[in-house]
Amino acid sequence: MKVTAIIPAYNEEKRIEKVIDPALKTDMLSNIIVVDDGSEDLTSNIVSKYNVDLIKMPQNSGKTAAVKEGIKCCKDRSDIIVLLDADLIGLTPNHIKSLILPLLEEQFDMTIGIFRSGRYVTDLAQYIAPHLSGQRAIKTHLADEILNLDITGYGIEVALSKLTRKHKLRVENVILENVTHTTKEEKIGFAKGAIWRIKMYKDIIKYWIH
């Protein structure tokens, strides 16, 4: 069973090592792909120090494009694909394994990682909208479906959740204890972060309406 982790990253030079390190220590992972989505900092330089595959996008195209690029590169040589955000805090190999293990059984097609006991602000967001989590493991038979998704007006997480509803996929929620991530407000400032958060909540509304 070959398992590939895809880590989309944009300007994550200060945080990405905290995701690469536990990924490299996860014996269930066969391969790790970091997709640098046109970063303007030293993200690629940091990633280059590690024994992982690095894909450099020519310009910032968004998380969806980065994830799709990673999937294109591994779908023919993987049985399971794990998606991990590049700004996670508190991630361990056991967390990654917990996303993979249910897919070794026939009854599940996808797992979704839900933060708990990390930080109140991120715990609350995922309690309200667990389908917006970026931490997932997916059986590779879904790869072409994901590549063909029409993401217009949605983030990748919402699109994946719509895919699960459309095809009645079997999904298992996995609790990721003591894991959190850096918020948009912390990364880009309160004003820009607030605009991003409003868009996220619009995605939530679109998901439930449609």
Short mmCIF file of N, CA, C and O in Angstrom, two decimals, residues 131 154 158 162 165 201-210:
data_model
loop_
_atom_site.label_atom_id
_atom_site.label_comp_id
_atom_site.label_asym_id
_atom_site.label_seq_id
_atom_site.Cartn_x
_atom_site.Cartn_y
_atom_site.Cartn_z
N HIS A 131 -16.40 20.00 7.73
CA HIS A 131 -16.14 19.71 6.31
C HIS A 131 -15.18 20.71 5.69
O HIS A 131 -14.78 20.53 4.54
N TYR A 154 -15.83 28.15 -4.86
CA TYR A 154 -15.67 27.36 -3.64
C TYR A 154 -14.19 27.13 -3.35
O TYR A 154 -13.36 27.13 -4.26
N VAL A 158 -14.59 22.71 0.52
CA VAL A 158 -16.02 22.67 0.25
C VAL A 158 -16.30 21.79 -0.97
O VAL A 158 -17.24 21.00 -0.99
N LYS A 162 -18.68 18.54 -1.20
CA LYS A 162 -19.76 18.39 -2.18
C LYS A 162 -19.59 17.08 -2.95
O LYS A 162 -20.58 16.41 -3.27
N ARG A 165 -20.92 14.22 -0.91
CA ARG A 165 -22.39 14.15 -0.91
C ARG A 165 -22.90 13.61 -2.25
O ARG A 165 -23.83 12.79 -2.29
N TYR A 201 -16.92 31.75 5.52
CA TYR A 201 -18.27 31.55 6.01
C TYR A 201 -19.29 31.56 4.87
O TYR A 201 -20.31 30.87 4.93
N LYS A 202 -19.01 32.33 3.83
CA LYS A 202 -19.86 32.29 2.65
C LYS A 202 -19.82 30.91 2.01
O LYS A 202 -20.83 30.40 1.54
N ASP A 203 -18.62 30.31 2.01
CA ASP A 203 -18.48 28.95 1.48
C ASP A 203 -19.32 27.97 2.30
O ASP A 203 -19.94 27.05 1.75
N ILE A 204 -19.33 28.17 3.62
CA ILE A 204 -20.12 27.30 4.49
C ILE A 204 -21.60 27.39 4.11
O ILE A 204 -22.29 26.38 3.98
N ILE A 205 -22.07 28.63 3.93
CA ILE A 205 -23.47 28.85 3.58
C ILE A 205 -23.80 28.22 2.23
O ILE A 205 -24.82 27.55 2.07
N LYS A 206 -22.90 28.43 1.25
CA LYS A 206 -23.12 27.83 -0.07
C LYS A 206 -23.23 26.31 0.04
O LYS A 206 -24.07 25.68 -0.61
N TYR A 207 -22.35 25.74 0.86
CA TYR A 207 -22.34 24.28 1.01
C TYR A 207 -23.68 23.76 1.52
O TYR A 207 -24.25 22.82 0.99
N TRP A 208 -24.20 24.42 2.54
CA TRP A 208 -25.44 23.93 3.16
C TRP A 208 -26.67 24.23 2.30
O TRP A 208 -27.64 23.48 2.31
N ILE A 209 -26.61 25.33 1.53
CA ILE A 209 -27.74 25.66 0.68
C ILE A 209 -27.81 24.74 -0.53
O ILE A 209 -28.89 24.29 -0.94
N HIS A 210 -26.63 24.47 -1.11
CA HIS A 210 -26.60 23.68 -2.34
C HIS A 210 -26.26 22.21 -2.07
O HIS A 210 -26.19 21.45 -2.99
#
